[in-house]
PDB file of C-alpha atoms in Angstrom:
ATOM      1  CA  MET A  45      15.435 -11.722 -17.205  1.00 37.00           C
ATOM      2  CA  ALA A  46      16.400 -11.220 -13.031  1.00 39.00           C
ATOM      3  CA  SER A  47      16.026 -12.007  -9.900  1.00 34.00           C
ATOM      4  CA  ILE A  48      15.103  -9.874  -6.537  1.00 36.00           C
ATOM      5  CA  ASP A  49      16.922 -12.311  -4.243  1.00 37.00           C
ATOM      6  CA  GLY A  50      20.401 -12.241  -5.915  1.00 34.00           C
ATOM      7  CA  SER A  51      19.873 -16.121  -7.150  1.00 34.00           C
ATOM      8  CA  ALA A  52      21.352 -16.996 -10.640  1.00 33.00           C
ATOM      9  CA  THR A  53      18.377 -18.419 -11.130  1.00 34.00           C
ATOM     10  CA  GLY A  54      17.288 -16.236 -14.195  1.00 34.00           C
ATOM     11  CA  SER A  55      14.071 -15.367 -12.703  1.00 36.00           C
ATOM     12  CA  ILE A  56      12.012 -12.155 -10.779  1.00 45.00           C
ATOM     13  CA  VAL A  57      11.490 -13.070  -7.463  1.00 45.00           C
ATOM     14  CA  LEU A  58       8.296 -11.872  -5.625  1.00 51.00           C
ATOM     15  CA  ALA A  59       6.754 -12.920  -2.622  1.00 39.00           C
ATOM     16  CA  GLY A  60       3.279 -14.684  -2.307  1.00 36.00           C
ATOM     17  CA  ALA A  61       2.228 -17.673  -0.697  1.00 35.00           C
ATOM     18  CA  ASP A  62       2.276 -20.168  -3.293  1.00 37.00           C
ATOM     19  CA  ALA A  63       6.213 -20.857  -3.386  1.00 34.00           C
ATOM     20  CA  GLY A  64       6.916 -22.590  -6.582  1.00 35.00           C
ATOM     21  CA  ALA A  65       4.490 -20.657  -9.125  1.00 39.00           C
ATOM     22  CA  ASP A  66       5.661 -20.070 -12.374  1.00 40.00           C
ATOM     23  CA  MET A  67       4.003 -17.226 -14.585  1.00 39.00           C
ATOM     24  CA  GLY A  68       6.722 -17.220 -17.163  1.00 39.00           C
ATOM     25  CA  ALA A  69       4.709 -19.171 -20.080  1.00 39.00           C
ATOM     26  CA  ASP A  70       2.403 -16.460 -19.952  1.00 43.00           C
ATOM     27  CA  SER A  71       4.841 -13.087 -19.497  1.00 46.00           C
ATOM     28  CA  GLY A  72       8.314 -14.496 -20.124  1.00 45.00           C
ATOM     29  CA  VAL A  73       9.167 -13.029 -16.257  1.00 51.00           C
ATOM     30  CA  ASP A  74       9.295 -16.040 -13.930  1.00 45.00           C
ATOM     31  CA  CYS A  75       7.684 -14.958 -10.112  1.00 48.00           C
ATOM     32  CA  ARG A  76       8.962 -17.481  -7.387  1.00 42.00           C
ATOM     33  CA  ALA A  77       7.478 -16.887  -4.151  1.00 33.00           C
ATOM     34  CA  CYS A  78      10.125 -15.760  -1.654  1.00 30.00           C
ATOM     35  CA  ALA A  79       9.267 -15.333   1.634  1.00 30.00           C
ATOM     36  CA  ARG A  80      11.896 -13.036   2.975  1.00 33.00           C
ATOM     37  CA  THR A  81      10.832 -10.300   0.723  1.00 46.00           C
ATOM     38  CA  ASP A  82       7.364  -8.508   1.658  1.00 52.00           C
ATOM     39  CA  VAL A  83       5.720  -7.399  -1.661  1.00 55.00           C
ATOM     40  CA  SER A  84       2.033  -7.224  -0.257  1.00 61.00           C
ATOM     41  CA  GLY A  85       1.255  -4.220  -1.012  1.00 84.00           C
ATOM     42  CA  SER A  86       1.289  -2.141  -4.456  1.00 88.00           C
ATOM     43  CA  ASP A  87       4.162   0.491  -2.431  1.00 89.00           C
ATOM     44  CA  GLY A  88       6.205  -2.930  -2.076  1.00 90.00           C
ATOM     45  CA  ILE A  89       5.185  -4.022  -5.691  1.00 93.00           C
ATOM     46  CA  VAL A  90       6.467  -0.532  -7.120  1.00 92.00           C
ATOM     47  CA  ALA A  91       9.736  -0.770  -4.972  1.00 89.00           C
ATOM     48  CA  ARG A  92      10.504  -4.279  -6.268  1.00 90.00           C
ATOM     49  CA  PHE A  93      10.036  -3.627  -9.826  1.00 92.00           C
ATOM     50  CA  THR A  94      11.673  -0.051  -9.661  1.00 89.00           C
ATOM     51  CA  GLY A  95      14.969  -1.805  -8.041  1.00 86.00           C
ATOM     52  CA  LEU A  96      15.000  -4.468 -10.743  1.00 87.00           C
ATOM     53  CA  ILE A  97      14.519  -1.769 -13.407  1.00 88.00           C
ATOM     54  CA  ARG A  98      16.758   0.721 -12.448  1.00 83.00           C
ATOM     55  CA  SER A  99      19.788  -2.180 -11.796  1.00 80.00           C
ATOM     56  CA  GLY A 100      19.128  -3.317 -15.371  1.00 80.00           C
ATOM     57  CA  GLU A 101      18.135  -6.776 -14.168  1.00 85.00           C
ATOM     58  CA  LEU A 102      14.558  -5.952 -15.580  1.00 88.00           C
ATOM     59  CA  PRO A 103      15.614  -5.250 -19.054  1.00 89.00           C
ATOM     60  CA  SER A 104      13.587  -2.649 -21.204  1.00 90.00           C
ATOM     61  CA  GLY A 105      11.169  -4.101 -23.677  1.00 93.00           C
ATOM     62  CA  ALA A 106      10.846  -6.794 -20.715  1.00 94.00           C
ATOM     63  CA  GLU A 107       7.172  -8.112 -20.671  1.00 95.00           C
ATOM     64  CA  MET A 108       6.034  -7.803 -16.881  1.00 95.00           C
ATOM     65  CA  PRO A 109       3.680 -10.176 -15.522  1.00 94.00           C
ATOM     66  CA  SER A 110      -0.233 -10.044 -15.804  1.00 93.00           C
ATOM     67  CA  ILE A 111      -2.060  -7.868 -13.720  1.00 93.00           C
ATOM     68  CA  ARG A 112      -4.430 -11.039 -12.703  1.00 94.00           C
ATOM     69  CA  GLY A 113      -1.276 -13.590 -12.599  1.00 94.00           C
ATOM     70  CA  LEU A 114       0.737 -11.323 -10.543  1.00 93.00           C
ATOM     71  CA  ALA A 115      -2.223 -11.012  -7.699  1.00 93.00           C
ATOM     72  CA  ALA A 116      -2.999 -14.526  -7.648  1.00 93.00           C
ATOM     73  CA  GLU A 117       1.035 -15.125  -7.295  1.00 91.00           C
ATOM     74  CA  LEU A 118       0.853 -12.443  -4.442  1.00 90.00           C
ATOM     75  CA  GLY A 119      -1.963 -13.175  -3.052  1.00 90.00           C
ATOM     76  CA  VAL A 120      -3.054  -9.283  -3.454  1.00 92.00           C
ATOM     77  CA  ALA A 121      -6.116  -8.243  -5.051  1.00 94.00           C
ATOM     78  CA  PRO A 122      -5.727  -7.112  -9.022  1.00 95.00           C
ATOM     79  CA  GLY A 123      -6.535  -3.695  -8.122  1.00 95.00           C
ATOM     80  CA  THR A 124      -3.580  -3.373  -5.759  1.00 95.00           C
ATOM     81  CA  VAL A 125      -1.459  -4.794  -8.591  1.00 95.00           C
ATOM     82  CA  ARG A 126      -3.432  -2.211 -11.015  1.00 94.00           C
ATOM     83  CA  ARG A 127      -2.148   0.331  -8.842  1.00 96.00           C
ATOM     84  CA  ALA A 128       1.289  -0.308  -8.837  1.00 96.00           C
ATOM     85  CA  TYR A 129       1.305  -0.759 -12.756  1.00 96.00           C
ATOM     86  CA  GLY A 130      -0.092   2.827 -13.118  1.00 95.00           C
ATOM     87  CA  GLU A 131       2.760   4.398 -10.629  1.00 95.00           C
ATOM     88  CA  LEU A 132       5.466   2.215 -12.168  1.00 96.00           C
ATOM     89  CA  GLU A 133       4.182   3.814 -15.651  1.00 95.00           C
ATOM     90  CA  SER A 134       3.532   7.322 -14.316  1.00 94.00           C
ATOM     91  CA  GLN A 135       7.376   7.357 -13.196  1.00 92.00           C
ATOM     92  CA  GLY A 136       7.982   6.134 -16.684  1.00 92.00           C
ATOM     93  CA  LEU A 137       9.718   2.763 -15.809  1.00 93.00           C
ATOM     94  CA  ILE A 138       6.856   0.742 -17.574  1.00 96.00           C
ATOM     95  CA  VAL A 139       4.549   0.801 -20.715  1.00 95.00           C
ATOM     96  CA  THR A 140       0.710  -0.395 -20.440  1.00 90.00           C
ATOM     97  CA  SER A 141      -1.276  -0.594 -23.321  1.00 87.00           C
ATOM     98  CA  ALA A 142      -5.310  -2.101 -23.034  1.00 85.00           C
ATOM     99  CA  GLY A 143      -5.156  -5.639 -24.466  1.00 87.00           C
ATOM    100  CA  ARG A 144      -1.621  -5.892 -24.512  1.00 91.00           C
ATOM    101  CA  PRO A 145       0.770  -7.376 -21.595  1.00 93.00           C
ATOM    102  CA  SER A 146       2.559  -4.243 -20.102  1.00 94.00           C
ATOM    103  CA  ARG A 147       6.650  -3.965 -20.568  1.00 95.00           C
ATOM    104  CA  VAL A 148       9.471  -2.443 -19.452  1.00 95.00           C
ATOM    105  CA  ALA A 149       9.811   1.049 -20.806  1.00 93.00           C
ATOM    106  CA  GLU A 150      12.990   2.197 -22.832  1.00 89.00           C
ATOM    107  CA  GLN A 151      16.088   3.284 -20.067  1.00 78.00           C
ATOM    108  CA  GLU A 152      18.557   5.457 -19.961  1.00 74.00           C
ATOM    109  CA  GLU A 153      21.695   3.501 -18.186  1.00 68.00           C
ATOM    110  CA  ALA A 154      23.114   5.243 -15.446  1.00 64.00           C
ATOM    111  CA  PRO A 155      27.254   5.917 -15.816  1.00 66.00           C
ATOM    112  CA  CYS A 156      29.539   2.980 -15.292  1.00 69.00           C
ATOM    113  CA  GLU A 157      30.851   5.095 -12.512  1.00 75.00           C
ATOM    114  CA  VAL A 158      27.470   5.739 -10.559  1.00 78.00           C
ATOM    115  CA  LEU A 159      26.580   1.822 -10.761  1.00 74.00           C
ATOM    116  CA  ALA A 160      30.053   0.657  -9.506  1.00 78.00           C
ATOM    117  CA  ALA A 161      29.770   3.665  -6.390  1.00 83.00           C
ATOM    118  CA  VAL A 162      26.392   1.940  -5.717  1.00 84.00           C
ATOM    119  CA  GLN A 163      27.595  -1.396  -5.578  1.00 82.00           C
ATOM    120  CA  VAL A 164      29.698  -0.493  -2.890  1.00 87.00           C
ATOM    121  CA  LEU A 165      27.398   1.213  -0.984  1.00 89.00           C
ATOM    122  CA  VAL A 166      25.054  -1.783  -1.018  1.00 88.00           C
ATOM    123  CA  ALA A 167      27.282  -4.380   0.099  1.00 88.00           C
ATOM    124  CA  ALA A 168      29.273  -1.857   2.609  1.00 90.00           C
ATOM    125  CA  ALA A 169      25.400  -1.621   4.192  1.00 90.00           C
ATOM    126  CA  HIS A 170      24.565  -5.569   3.924  1.00 89.00           C
ATOM    127  CA  ARG A 171      28.045  -5.846   5.748  1.00 92.00           C
ATOM    128  CA  GLN A 172      27.550  -3.406   8.347  1.00 93.00           C
ATOM    129  CA  GLY A 173      23.606  -4.210   9.005  1.00 93.00           C
ATOM    130  CA  VAL A 174      22.284  -0.892   7.491  1.00 91.00           C
ATOM    131  CA  SER A 175      19.115  -1.208   6.543  1.00 92.00           C
ATOM    132  CA  ARG A 176      17.597   0.073   3.162  1.00 90.00           C
ATOM    133  CA  ARG A 177      15.586   2.914   4.529  1.00 91.00           C
ATOM    134  CA  GLU A 178      18.159   4.321   6.387  1.00 92.00           C
ATOM    135  CA  VAL A 179      20.717   4.105   3.004  1.00 90.00           C
ATOM    136  CA  GLN A 180      17.876   5.707   1.671  1.00 90.00           C
ATOM    137  CA  ASP A 181      17.405   8.445   3.884  1.00 90.00           C
ATOM    138  CA  VAL A 182      21.570   9.483   4.065  1.00 88.00           C
ATOM    139  CA  ILE A 183      21.152   9.789   0.282  1.00 88.00           C
ATOM    140  CA  GLY A 184      18.361  12.063   0.457  1.00 88.00           C
ATOM    141  CA  THR A 185      20.027  14.257   2.716  1.00 89.00           C
ATOM    142  CA  MET A 186      23.475  14.458   0.666  1.00 87.00           C
ATOM    143  CA  TRP A 187      21.744  15.254  -2.604  1.00 85.00           C
ATOM    144  CA  ASP A 188      21.096  18.664  -0.855  1.00 84.00           C
ATOM    145  CA  MET A 189      24.510  19.406  -0.340  1.00 85.00           C
ATOM    146  CA  PRO A 190      27.108  20.700  -2.226  1.00 85.00           C
ATOM    147  CA  ALA A 191      28.977  18.091  -4.231  1.00 78.00           C
ATOM    148  CA  PRO A 192      31.997  17.033  -2.332  1.00 75.00           C
ATOM    149  CA  GLU A 193      35.383  17.569  -4.590  1.00 75.00           C
ATOM    150  CA  LEU A 194      37.009  14.071  -5.175  1.00 66.00           C
TER     151      LEU A 194
END
């Protein structure tokens, strides 16, 4: 399992009003409240799970929290989580099936060189106080430019 906050707890940490709540018994995912992580809307939920899945912290086949359970944990309406799960499914990140738990879809692994470069970039951004949005904007701009010769 994974942790949004980078701790070694082996749990997925999402925001919510109910600190210490544990949904692991039902979903296989431990969603502990974390006040410094804002996932109050469906976009926030999508962003957090996208990060966990793409980083490999939430592996292929992992069971996602139930819609109702995650909604209660985060203090949002079930429709908010349902929208987020729909978006995650449309992006090919999770697989949903009526009456069955949603699961993380099979993911292609990014090349080790790319992951290492991203880790260096994220660490440098944190050290220099650069926001996630600023990093994303720079990457978006650079993506459309000719690749530099290294």
